[in-house]
Every structure is written in structure tokens, then in C-alpha cells.
Coordinates of C-alpha atoms in Angstrom, one line a residue:
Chain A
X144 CA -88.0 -68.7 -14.7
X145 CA -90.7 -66.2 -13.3
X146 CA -88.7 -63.1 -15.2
X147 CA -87.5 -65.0 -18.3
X148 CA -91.5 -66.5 -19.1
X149 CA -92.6 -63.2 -17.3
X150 CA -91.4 -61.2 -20.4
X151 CA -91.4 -63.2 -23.0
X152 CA -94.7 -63.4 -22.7
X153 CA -95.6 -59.9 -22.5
X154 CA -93.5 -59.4 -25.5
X155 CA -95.5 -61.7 -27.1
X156 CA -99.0 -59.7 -26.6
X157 CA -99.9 -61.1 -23.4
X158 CA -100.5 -59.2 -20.2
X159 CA -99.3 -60.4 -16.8
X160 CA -102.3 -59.0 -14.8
X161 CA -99.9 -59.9 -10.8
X162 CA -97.0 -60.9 -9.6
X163 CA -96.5 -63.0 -6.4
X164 CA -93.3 -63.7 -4.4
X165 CA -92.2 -65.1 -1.4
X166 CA -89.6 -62.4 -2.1
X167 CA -90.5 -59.5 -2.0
X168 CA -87.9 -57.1 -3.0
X169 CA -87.6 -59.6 -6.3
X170 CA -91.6 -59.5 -6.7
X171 CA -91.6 -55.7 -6.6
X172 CA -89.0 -55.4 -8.8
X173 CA -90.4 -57.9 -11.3
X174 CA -94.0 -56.3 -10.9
X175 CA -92.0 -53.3 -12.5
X176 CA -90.4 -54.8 -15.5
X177 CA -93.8 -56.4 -16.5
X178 CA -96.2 -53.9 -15.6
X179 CA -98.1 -56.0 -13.4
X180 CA -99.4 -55.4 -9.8
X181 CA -98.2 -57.1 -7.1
X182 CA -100.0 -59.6 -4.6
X183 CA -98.3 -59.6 -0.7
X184 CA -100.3 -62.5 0.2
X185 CA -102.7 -65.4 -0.9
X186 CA -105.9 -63.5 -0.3
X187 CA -104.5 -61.1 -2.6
X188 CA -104.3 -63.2 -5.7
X189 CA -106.5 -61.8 -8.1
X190 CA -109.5 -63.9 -9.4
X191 CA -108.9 -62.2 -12.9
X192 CA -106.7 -64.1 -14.7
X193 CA -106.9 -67.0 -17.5
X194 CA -103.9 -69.0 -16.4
X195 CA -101.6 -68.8 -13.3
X196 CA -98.1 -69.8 -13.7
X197 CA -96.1 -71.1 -10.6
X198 CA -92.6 -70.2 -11.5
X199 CA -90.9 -71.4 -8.0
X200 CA -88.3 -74.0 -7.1
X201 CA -89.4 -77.8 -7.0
X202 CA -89.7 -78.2 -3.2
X203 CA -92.0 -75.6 -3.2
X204 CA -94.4 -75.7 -5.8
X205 CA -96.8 -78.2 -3.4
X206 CA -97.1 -75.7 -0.5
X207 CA -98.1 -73.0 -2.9
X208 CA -100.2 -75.2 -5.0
X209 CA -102.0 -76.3 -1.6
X210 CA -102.8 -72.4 -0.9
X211 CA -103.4 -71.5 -3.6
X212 CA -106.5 -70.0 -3.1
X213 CA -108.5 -69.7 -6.5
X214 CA -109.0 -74.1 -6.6
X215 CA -111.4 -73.6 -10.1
X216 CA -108.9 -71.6 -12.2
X217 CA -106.2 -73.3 -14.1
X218 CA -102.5 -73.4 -12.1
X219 CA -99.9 -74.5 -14.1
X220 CA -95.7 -75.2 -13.3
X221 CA -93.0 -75.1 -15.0
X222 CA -91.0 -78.3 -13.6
X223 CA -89.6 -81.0 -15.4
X224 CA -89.3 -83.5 -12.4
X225 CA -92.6 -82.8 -11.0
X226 CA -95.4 -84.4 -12.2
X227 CA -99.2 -82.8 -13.0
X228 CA -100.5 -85.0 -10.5
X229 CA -98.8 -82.6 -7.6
X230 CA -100.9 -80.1 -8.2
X231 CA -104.0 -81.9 -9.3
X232 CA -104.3 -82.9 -5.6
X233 CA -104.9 -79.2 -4.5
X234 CA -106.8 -78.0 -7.9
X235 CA -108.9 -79.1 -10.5
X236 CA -108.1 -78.0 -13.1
X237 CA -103.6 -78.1 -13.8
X238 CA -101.0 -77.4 -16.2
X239 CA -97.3 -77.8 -16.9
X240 CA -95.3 -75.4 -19.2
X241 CA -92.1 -76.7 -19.6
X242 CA -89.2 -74.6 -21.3
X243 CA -86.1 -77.5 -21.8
X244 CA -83.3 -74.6 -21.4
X245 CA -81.5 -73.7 -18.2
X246 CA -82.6 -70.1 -17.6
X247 CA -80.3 -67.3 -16.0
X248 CA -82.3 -64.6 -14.0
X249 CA -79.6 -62.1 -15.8
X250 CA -79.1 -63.2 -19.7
X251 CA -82.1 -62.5 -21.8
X252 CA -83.3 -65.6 -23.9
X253 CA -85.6 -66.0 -26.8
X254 CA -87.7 -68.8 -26.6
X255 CA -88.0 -69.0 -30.2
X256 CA -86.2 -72.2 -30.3
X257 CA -86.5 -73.8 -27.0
X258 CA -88.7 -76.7 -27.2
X259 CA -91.4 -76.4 -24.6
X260 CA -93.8 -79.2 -23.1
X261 CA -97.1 -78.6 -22.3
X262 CA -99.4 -80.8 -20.3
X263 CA -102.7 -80.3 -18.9
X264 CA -105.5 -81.8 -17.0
X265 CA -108.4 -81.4 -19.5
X266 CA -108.0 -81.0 -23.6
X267 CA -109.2 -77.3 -23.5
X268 CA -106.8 -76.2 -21.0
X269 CA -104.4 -78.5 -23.1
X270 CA -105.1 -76.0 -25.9
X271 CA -104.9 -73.1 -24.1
X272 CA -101.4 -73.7 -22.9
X273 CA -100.5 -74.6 -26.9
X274 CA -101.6 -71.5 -27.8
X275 CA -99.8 -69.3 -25.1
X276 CA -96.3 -71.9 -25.2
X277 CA -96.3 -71.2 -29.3
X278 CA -96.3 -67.5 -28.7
X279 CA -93.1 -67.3 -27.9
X280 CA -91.7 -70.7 -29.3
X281 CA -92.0 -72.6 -32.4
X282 CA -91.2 -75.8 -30.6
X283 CA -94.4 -77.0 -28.4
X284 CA -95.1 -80.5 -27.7
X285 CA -97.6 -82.2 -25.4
X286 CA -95.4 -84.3 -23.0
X287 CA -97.0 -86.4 -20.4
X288 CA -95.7 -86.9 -16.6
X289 CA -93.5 -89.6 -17.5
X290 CA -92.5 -88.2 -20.3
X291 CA -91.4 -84.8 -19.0
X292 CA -89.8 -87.1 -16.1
X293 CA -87.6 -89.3 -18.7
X294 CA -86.6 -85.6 -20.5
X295 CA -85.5 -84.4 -17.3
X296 CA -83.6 -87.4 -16.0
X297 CA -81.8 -87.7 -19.5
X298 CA -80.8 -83.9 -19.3
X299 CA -78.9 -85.1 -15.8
X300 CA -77.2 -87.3 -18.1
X301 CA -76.4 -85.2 -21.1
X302 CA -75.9 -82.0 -19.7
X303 CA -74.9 -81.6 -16.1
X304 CA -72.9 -85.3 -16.1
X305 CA -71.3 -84.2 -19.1
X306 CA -70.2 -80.6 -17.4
X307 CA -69.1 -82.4 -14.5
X308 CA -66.8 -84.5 -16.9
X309 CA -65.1 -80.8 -18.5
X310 CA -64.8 -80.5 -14.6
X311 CA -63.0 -83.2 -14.0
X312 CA -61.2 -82.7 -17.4
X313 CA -60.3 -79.6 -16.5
X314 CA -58.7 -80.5 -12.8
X315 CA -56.6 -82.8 -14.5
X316 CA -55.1 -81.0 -17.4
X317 CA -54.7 -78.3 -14.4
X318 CA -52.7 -80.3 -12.2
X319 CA -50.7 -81.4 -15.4
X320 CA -50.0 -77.3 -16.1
X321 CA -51.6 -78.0 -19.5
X322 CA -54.1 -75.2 -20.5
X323 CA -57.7 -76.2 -20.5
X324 CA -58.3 -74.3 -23.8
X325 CA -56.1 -77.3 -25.6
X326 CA -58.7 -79.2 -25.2
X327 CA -62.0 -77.1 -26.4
X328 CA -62.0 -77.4 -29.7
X329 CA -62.3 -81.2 -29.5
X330 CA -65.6 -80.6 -27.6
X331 CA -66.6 -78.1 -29.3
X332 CA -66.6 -80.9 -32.2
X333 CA -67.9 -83.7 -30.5
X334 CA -70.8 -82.1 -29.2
X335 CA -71.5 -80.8 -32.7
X336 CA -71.1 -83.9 -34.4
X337 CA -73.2 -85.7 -31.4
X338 CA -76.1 -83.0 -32.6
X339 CA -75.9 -83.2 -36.5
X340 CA -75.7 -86.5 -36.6
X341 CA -76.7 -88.9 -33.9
X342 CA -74.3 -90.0 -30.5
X343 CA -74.7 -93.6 -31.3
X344 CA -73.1 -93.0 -34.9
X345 CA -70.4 -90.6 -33.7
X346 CA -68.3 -92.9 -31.3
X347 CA -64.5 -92.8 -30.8
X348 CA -62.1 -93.3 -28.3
X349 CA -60.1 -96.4 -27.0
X350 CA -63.4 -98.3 -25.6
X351 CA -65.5 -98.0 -29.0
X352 CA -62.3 -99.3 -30.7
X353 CA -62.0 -102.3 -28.0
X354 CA -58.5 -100.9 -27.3
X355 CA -57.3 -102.5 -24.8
X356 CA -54.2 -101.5 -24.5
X357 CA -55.4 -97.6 -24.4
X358 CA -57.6 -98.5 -21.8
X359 CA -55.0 -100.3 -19.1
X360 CA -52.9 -97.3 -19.9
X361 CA -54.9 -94.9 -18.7
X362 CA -56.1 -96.8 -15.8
X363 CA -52.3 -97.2 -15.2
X364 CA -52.4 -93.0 -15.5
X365 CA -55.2 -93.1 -12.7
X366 CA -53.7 -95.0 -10.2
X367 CA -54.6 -93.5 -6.5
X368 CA -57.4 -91.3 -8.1
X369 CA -59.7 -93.7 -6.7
X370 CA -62.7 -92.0 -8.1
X371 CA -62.2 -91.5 -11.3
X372 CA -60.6 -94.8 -12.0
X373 CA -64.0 -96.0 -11.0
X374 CA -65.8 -93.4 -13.5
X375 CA -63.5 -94.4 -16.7
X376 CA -64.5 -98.1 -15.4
X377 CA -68.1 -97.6 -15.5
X378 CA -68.6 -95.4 -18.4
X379 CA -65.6 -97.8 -20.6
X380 CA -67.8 -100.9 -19.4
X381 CA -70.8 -99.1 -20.7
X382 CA -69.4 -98.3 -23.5
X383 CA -68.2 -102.2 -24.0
X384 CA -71.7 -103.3 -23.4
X385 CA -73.4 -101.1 -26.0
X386 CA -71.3 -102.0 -28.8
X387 CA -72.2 -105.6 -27.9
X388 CA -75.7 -104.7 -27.7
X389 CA -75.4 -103.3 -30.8
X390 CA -73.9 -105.7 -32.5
X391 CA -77.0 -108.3 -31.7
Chain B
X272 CA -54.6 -88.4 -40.1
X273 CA -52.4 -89.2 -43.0
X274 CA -54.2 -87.9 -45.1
X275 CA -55.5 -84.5 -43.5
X276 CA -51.7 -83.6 -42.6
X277 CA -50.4 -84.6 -46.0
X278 CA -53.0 -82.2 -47.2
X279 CA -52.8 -79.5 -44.8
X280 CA -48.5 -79.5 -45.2
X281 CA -49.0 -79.5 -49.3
X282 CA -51.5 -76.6 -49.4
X283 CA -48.5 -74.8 -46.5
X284 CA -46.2 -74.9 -49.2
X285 CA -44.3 -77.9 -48.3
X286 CA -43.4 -81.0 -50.3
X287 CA -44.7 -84.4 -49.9
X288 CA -41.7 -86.4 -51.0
X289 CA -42.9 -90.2 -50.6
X290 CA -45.7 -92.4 -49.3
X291 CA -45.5 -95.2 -47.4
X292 CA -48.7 -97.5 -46.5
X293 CA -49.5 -100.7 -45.7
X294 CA -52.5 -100.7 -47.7
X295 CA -51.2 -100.2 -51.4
X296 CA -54.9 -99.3 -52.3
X297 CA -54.7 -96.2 -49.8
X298 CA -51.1 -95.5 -50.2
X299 CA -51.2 -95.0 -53.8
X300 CA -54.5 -92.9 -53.5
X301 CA -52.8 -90.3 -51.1
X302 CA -49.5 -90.8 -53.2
X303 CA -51.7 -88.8 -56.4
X304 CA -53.2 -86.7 -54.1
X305 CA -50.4 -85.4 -52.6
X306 CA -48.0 -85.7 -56.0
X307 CA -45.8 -87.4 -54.0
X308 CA -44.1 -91.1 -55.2
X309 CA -44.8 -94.3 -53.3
X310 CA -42.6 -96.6 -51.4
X311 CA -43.7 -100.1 -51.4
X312 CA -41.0 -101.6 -48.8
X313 CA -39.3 -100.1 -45.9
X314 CA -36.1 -100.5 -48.3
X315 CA -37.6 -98.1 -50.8
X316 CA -38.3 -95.3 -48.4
X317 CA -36.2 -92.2 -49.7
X318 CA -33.3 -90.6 -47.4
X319 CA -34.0 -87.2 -48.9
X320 CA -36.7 -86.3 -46.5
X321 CA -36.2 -84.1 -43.4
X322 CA -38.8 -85.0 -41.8
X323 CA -40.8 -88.8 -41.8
X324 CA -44.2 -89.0 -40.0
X325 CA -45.7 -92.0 -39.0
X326 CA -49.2 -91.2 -38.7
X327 CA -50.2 -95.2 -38.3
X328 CA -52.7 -96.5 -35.0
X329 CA -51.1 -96.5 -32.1
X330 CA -50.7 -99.8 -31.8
X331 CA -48.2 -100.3 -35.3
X332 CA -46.4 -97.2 -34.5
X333 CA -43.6 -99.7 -32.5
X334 CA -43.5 -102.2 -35.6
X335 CA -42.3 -99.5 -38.2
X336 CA -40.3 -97.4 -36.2
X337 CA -38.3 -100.7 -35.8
X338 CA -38.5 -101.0 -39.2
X339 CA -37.7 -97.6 -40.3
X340 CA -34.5 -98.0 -42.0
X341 CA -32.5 -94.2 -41.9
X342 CA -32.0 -94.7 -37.8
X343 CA -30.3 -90.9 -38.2
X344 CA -33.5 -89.3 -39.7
X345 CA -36.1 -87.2 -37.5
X346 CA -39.2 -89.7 -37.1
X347 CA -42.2 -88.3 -35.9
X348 CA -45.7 -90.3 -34.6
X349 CA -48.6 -88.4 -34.0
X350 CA -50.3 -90.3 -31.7
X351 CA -51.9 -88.8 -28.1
X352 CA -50.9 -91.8 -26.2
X353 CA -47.6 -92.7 -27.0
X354 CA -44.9 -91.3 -25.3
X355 CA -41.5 -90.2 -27.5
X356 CA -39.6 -92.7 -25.6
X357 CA -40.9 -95.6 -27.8
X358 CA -40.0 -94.0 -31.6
X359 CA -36.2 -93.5 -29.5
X360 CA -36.1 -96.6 -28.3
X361 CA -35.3 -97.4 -32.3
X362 CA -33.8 -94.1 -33.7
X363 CA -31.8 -90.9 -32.5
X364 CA -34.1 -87.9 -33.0
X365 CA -37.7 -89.1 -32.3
X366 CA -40.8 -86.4 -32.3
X367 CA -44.3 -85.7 -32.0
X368 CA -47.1 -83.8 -34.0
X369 CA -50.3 -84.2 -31.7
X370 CA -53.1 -82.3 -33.1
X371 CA -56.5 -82.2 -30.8
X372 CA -58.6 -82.8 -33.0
X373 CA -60.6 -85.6 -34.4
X374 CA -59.8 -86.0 -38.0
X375 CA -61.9 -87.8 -40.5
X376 CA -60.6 -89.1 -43.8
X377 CA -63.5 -87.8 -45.9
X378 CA -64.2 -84.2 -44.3
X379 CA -61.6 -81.4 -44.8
X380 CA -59.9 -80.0 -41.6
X381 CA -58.8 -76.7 -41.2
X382 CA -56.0 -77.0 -38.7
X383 CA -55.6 -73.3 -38.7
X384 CA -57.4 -73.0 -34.7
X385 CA -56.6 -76.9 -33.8
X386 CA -54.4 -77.0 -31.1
X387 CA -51.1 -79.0 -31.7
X388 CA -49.2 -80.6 -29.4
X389 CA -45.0 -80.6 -30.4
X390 CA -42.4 -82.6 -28.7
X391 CA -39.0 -83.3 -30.1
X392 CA -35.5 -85.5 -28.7
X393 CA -33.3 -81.9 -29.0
X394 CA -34.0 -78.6 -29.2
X395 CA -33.5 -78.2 -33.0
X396 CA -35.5 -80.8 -33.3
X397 CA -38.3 -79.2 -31.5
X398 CA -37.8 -75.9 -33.2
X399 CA -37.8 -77.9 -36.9
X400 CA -41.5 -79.3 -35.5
X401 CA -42.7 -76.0 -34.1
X402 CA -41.7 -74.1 -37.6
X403 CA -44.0 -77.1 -39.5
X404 CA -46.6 -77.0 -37.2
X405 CA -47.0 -73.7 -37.0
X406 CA -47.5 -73.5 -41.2
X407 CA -51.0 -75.4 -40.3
X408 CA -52.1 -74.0 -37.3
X409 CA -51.6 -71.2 -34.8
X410 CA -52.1 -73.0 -31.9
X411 CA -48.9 -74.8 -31.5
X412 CA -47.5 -75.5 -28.2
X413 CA -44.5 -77.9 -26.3
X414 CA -46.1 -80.7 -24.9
X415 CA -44.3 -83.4 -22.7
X416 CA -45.1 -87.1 -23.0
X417 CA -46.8 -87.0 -20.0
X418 CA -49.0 -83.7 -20.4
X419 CA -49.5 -85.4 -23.7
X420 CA -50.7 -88.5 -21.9
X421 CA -52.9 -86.9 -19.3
X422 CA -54.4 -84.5 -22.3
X423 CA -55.2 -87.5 -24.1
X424 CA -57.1 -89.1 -21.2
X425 CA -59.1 -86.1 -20.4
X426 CA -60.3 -86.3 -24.1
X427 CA -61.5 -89.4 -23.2
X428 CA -63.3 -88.1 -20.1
X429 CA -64.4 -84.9 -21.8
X430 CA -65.4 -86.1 -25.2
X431 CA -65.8 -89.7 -25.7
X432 CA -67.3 -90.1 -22.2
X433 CA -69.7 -87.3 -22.8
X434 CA -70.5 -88.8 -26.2
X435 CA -71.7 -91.7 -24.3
X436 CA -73.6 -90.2 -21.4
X437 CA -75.6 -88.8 -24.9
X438 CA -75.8 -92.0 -26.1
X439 CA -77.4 -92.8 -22.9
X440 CA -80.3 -90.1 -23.5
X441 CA -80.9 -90.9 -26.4
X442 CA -81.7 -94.4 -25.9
X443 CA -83.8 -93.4 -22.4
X444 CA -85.9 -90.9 -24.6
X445 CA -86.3 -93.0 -27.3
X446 CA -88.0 -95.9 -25.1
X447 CA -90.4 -93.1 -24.3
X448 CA -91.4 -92.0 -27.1
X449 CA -89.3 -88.7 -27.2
X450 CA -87.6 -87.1 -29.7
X451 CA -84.1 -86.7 -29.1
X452 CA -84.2 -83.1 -30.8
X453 CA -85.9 -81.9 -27.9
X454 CA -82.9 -82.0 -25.7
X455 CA -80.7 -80.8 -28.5
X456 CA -80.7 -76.8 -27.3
X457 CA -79.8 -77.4 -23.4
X458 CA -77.2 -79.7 -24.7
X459 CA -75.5 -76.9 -26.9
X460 CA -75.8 -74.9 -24.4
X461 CA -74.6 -76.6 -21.8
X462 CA -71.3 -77.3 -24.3
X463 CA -71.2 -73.6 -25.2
X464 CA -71.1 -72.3 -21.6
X465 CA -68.9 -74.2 -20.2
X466 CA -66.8 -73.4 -22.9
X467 CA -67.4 -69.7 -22.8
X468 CA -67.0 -69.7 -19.3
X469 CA -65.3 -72.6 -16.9
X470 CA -67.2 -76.0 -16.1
X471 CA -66.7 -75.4 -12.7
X472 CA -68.5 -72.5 -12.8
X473 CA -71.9 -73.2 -14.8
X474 CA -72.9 -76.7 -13.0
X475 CA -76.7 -76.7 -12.5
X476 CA -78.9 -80.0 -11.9
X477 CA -79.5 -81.9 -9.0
X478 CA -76.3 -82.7 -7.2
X479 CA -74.9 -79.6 -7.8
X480 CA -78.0 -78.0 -5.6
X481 CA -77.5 -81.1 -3.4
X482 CA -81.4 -81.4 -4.5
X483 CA -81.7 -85.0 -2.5
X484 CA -85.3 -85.4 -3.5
X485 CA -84.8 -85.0 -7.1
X486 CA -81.7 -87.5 -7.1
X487 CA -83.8 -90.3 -5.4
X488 CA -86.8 -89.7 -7.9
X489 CA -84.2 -90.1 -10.9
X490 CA -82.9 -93.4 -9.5
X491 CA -86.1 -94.6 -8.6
X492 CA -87.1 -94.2 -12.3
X493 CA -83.6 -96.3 -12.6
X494 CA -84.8 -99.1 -10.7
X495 CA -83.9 -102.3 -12.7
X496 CA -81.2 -100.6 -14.8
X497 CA -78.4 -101.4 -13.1
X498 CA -75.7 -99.9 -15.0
X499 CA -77.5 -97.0 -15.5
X500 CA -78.4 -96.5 -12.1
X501 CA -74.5 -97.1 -11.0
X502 CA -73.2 -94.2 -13.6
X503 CA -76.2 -92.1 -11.9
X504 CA -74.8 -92.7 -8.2
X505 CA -70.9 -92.5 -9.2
X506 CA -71.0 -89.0 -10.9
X507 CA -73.7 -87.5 -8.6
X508 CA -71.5 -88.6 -5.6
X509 CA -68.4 -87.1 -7.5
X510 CA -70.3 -83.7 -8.0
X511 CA -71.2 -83.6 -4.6
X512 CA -67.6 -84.8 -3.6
X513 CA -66.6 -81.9 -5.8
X514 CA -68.7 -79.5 -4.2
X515 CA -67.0 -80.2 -0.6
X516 CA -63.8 -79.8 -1.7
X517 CA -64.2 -76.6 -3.8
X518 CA -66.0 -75.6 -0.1
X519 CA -62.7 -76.4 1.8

């Protein structure tokens, strides 16, 4: 997050004064690409910049925030389960830029359309971190706490339940010596029609039909795979009860 | 699926003989499509075809193959879940054209780079179905009843369970006031890399870093959604589960 927001940003006309890491072979090396000096230590920090982003993993962003040692100047993080409130105990004045894309330390990525949410303690920082969030993307939004909490907790759901189900996909084709690739251009499709249109108004498969016959079938299929017998349970069940909701 | 094959065959170069439907409405609609004359009773289906496919739901495909009156022809279904064995149980040379794909009657497919699944009671049978298949799409490959079985289930799992766990977002982001679209870009990106890459090797979120304190704040925003809350626990626990035995 550090590199990818590091750049961008300096791409964008901004200047990233320092660079602090607990790492320091990675801060040096960071300090490089951006131009930036580099601060070994708290007391280092320089006192000379607008905004201070704290680009470090979620367990650790309340340890920094707490020495942090500039308490007037706005800190900001870029965590979608943490909320402002973290760093408001330690600081007075707090931000959150939040970039809704998983970042890779090695693959560049242009913000351009990655939709960002901003939050802040006061309106004026609130602008502030508008105005440097729509420098490098045209999607900015102010999202509160909850908010960014919900956004996060639904990604769990859409993106890394729905890998884990290609895994598990995947494992079974394998075991079956059928060829993973069979199946990809199916979800390639689903996801895209999911995206165009809505999820709700894309549903197929034996449960959204009621097919009942389908469904014992495959359970049949998943006999002494305890857990996944449970998983197309649940998520059949679910799928049962939405169409019912639905319906009312 | 009637329809798309019909099409897909005719613009191959083949010819549509005869139609047979159910619903006269439909049938005679595909019959001017496809220039092809209509059969209006199981008596007045033609003998002069090599090849009859019975692209009906899964659950009629037992009623007219019974029905089917030239027990010496090549009947083929093209249904994901039923196994050859049921067309044979009826006539001599049964087969299967499974294509991956979801097909809608109004959209035109191009089945050129949708995978098809062939199966076939004799060899020359099988060779008849790969020539056909192969006229629409160049990914044709054997598939057994039960490879054809187990593909069709991880469809499920990888494409109308995924659908769902979207449907879920939606909904959660939509109670708060979010827009949907914001998740939009990790979602295809998500889909595009595991795609590009493996599943197994692009997991990211919570479970996957074994991040306890972020799974605990998720369910505690579940608290009182207990459905939700149970397909939250069952497919972190069968990340983690996966994680061990990828360890091993």
C-alpha cells in the first residue's frame, strides 16, 4: 500500500517529503523510488508535512498511531476494517484513505478507477483528503466508519469467499482429472453478467430453479466430503430463502 | 439451448432437418429460423436425421427419450447432470453435447472458445459428436458421466454459489447506504486473477492471513444475522482448513 499510494501520488504532482518503516531495507529502498528521505525513528518524523499516511498492516496501525509523535498534524490510514476512531484516541486531528483494490507490492496499478473512501475527523481535513484521493482517482467518496466496515466485510463475501469457492472448484475437478480451464469461461461470464447487470437479477443454478432433484444429486455426489456438503447446504438454503424473501 | 445450437450448427454448415417442441409457439419460431420443418408428435419425427438432440430441462429429458420413436438412431441430451446411462436405458447409441456455458435465448453465443463436453455409447459415436462439436467450438473434449457430474457441481460451487455470496453484498451494502459499484473493481479483479493465475494461489482476506481479530470484528457486525453469520464461520473455517492441509 505504502509503494503503490507512495507513487501514485508523486506521479500525480505531489511530493512525499519521508518515508518511515519498521523495515528498513524496504524503507530505504522506497525512500529511493520516491525521492523522499528517510526517518529511522519517531523523533525523526519530520514536522513538515500536510498529511501523514500510515500505510502499515491492521494490527499495527494503533502502536504507531499512539507514537506517533506530531499529535496536531493530520494522520491518516488506509484500512478498511479499522475505524477513524483508532486513531482519534492518540491524535486530534484523523483521516482514512481507503483504496477498494487488493494492491501487490510488485504490479503497478492506476488508481484511476479504484474507488477510494475518504473520511476525516473535521470538514477541512475532509476536503483535503478529497482533493489529494481525486488526484489519482476519479472515484472518491466520503465513507464513514461503518460504512467502510460494511464495504470491507462485504468484499470478504464477494471476493475472497468467492476465490475460496474456485478453490474448492478447482480441488474437485482435480481429483476428477478434469481440467480446471473447462470451467473458466463460465466464470468469466457469471462474474460479468453479476457486474453489468445486478447479482440478484442474474441467478441460475438448481436452487434458484427449486430443483430438487439437482440438488439431492449433488449432495448424493458429496457424500463423505463432510464440509462441503455442509457449504452447498448453507449457501442452497440461502439461496432458498432469498427467492422467498423475494417473492414477499 | 435449442435454440443457440440450432443456430450455431446452421451457420457451421449443417442442416437442421426437423423441430420438435412441446411448445408449438416456440417450436414453430425456431422451425423458421432454422428453415427446418416441424414435427408436431413423436410419430412425425423424421428418420432421415443422423443425429437427434434433445436439448429439453433435465427433468423431461427421461419422458422423450422414452418416447423417441427410431430406438436405432443416435440420441443426444445436452444436459450437465444427466449421466448417458438414462438416454440408453431407452435406445442403442445414446450421447452427450455438454457445452459450459450459460446460454440465453435472446443473446447470441459464440461457442467458438466454449468448452464442450462430448460423450458417446461407441467410439464412432463419439467420433460423429467430436466432428459436430468441433464445427462450433475448439474446445471440445471426452467427458465421462461422472467428470461430467462432478464439472457440473463445481459450476454450482464456482458460479451460482459465487453469484450468491454477491447477492449477499449487495444487499449488506445496500442497507448502508453504499453503492454496489464501489465494490465492482476488486470483484473483477479478484475473478480475473484467479483466472489468470490459480485460486489457490491469489487468496487474500482475513482467514487466509489467519487475521483472528478481523474475523471476530466481521461477525460481530453479524450478530443477529444468523444465516449470514453461519456462511461467515463455514467458509472461513474451510479456508483455514485449507490452509493446514496445503501446509501438510
Amino acid at each position: 500500500m505504502a509503494t503503490r499510494l507512495g507513487i501514485a501520488f508523486k506521479a500525480a504532482g505531489h511530493q512525499i517529503i519521508q518515508v518511515w518503516g519498521r523495515n528498513t531495507d524496504a524503507t530505504s529502498s522506497l525512500g529511493k523510488k520516491l525521492n523522499a528521505n528517510i526517518a529511522s525513528s519517531f523523533e525523526q518524523i519530520t514536522r513538515d508535512a500536510d498529511i501523514y499516511i500510515l500505510a502499515v498492516s491492521d494490527d499495527a496501525i494503533q502502536d504507531v498511531a499512539r507514537s506517533f509523535p506530531h499529535k496536531d498534524k493530520l494522520l491518516v490510514h488506509t484500512s478498511g476494517a479499522t475505524p477513524l476512531s483508532v486513531l482519534e484516541k492518540y491524535i486530534t486531528y484523523a483521516g482514512v484513505i481507503y483504496p477498494l483494490q487488493t494492491l501487490s507490492k510488485i504490479k503497478e496499478v492506476d488508481f484511476i478507477d479504484i474507488p477510494i473512501g475518504i473520511e476525516a475527523s473535521t470538514p477541512i481535513h475532509q476536503s483535503q483528503l478529497h482533493f489529494l484521493a481525486e488526484s489519482i482517482s476519479e472515484k472518491v467518496q466520503v465513507i464513514s466508519s461503518q460504512q467502510r466496515r460494511v464495504l470491507h466485510l462485504a468484499a470478504v463475501f464477494a471476493c475472497n469467499f468467492t476465490n475460496h469457492l474456485y478453490v474448492i472448484a478447482e480441488k474437485m475437478l482435480k481429483e476428477e482429472g478434469v481440467d480446471f480451464d473447462l470451467l473458466k469461461p463460465l466464470i468469466a461470464e457469471t462474474t460479468k453478467k453479476a457486474l453489468v447487470f445486478s447479482p440478484s437479477s442474474v441467478k441460475t443454478g438448481p436452487a434458484s430453479r427449486s430443483d430438487y432433484g439437482t440438488i439431492s444429486a449433488h449432495l448424493e455426489l458429496l457424500t463423505n466430503k463432510d464440509r462441503l456438503s455442509s457449504i452447498y447446504k448453507l449457501l442452497t438454503d440461502s439461496i432458498i430463502e432469498s427467492l422467498m424473501i423475494n417473492k414477499d
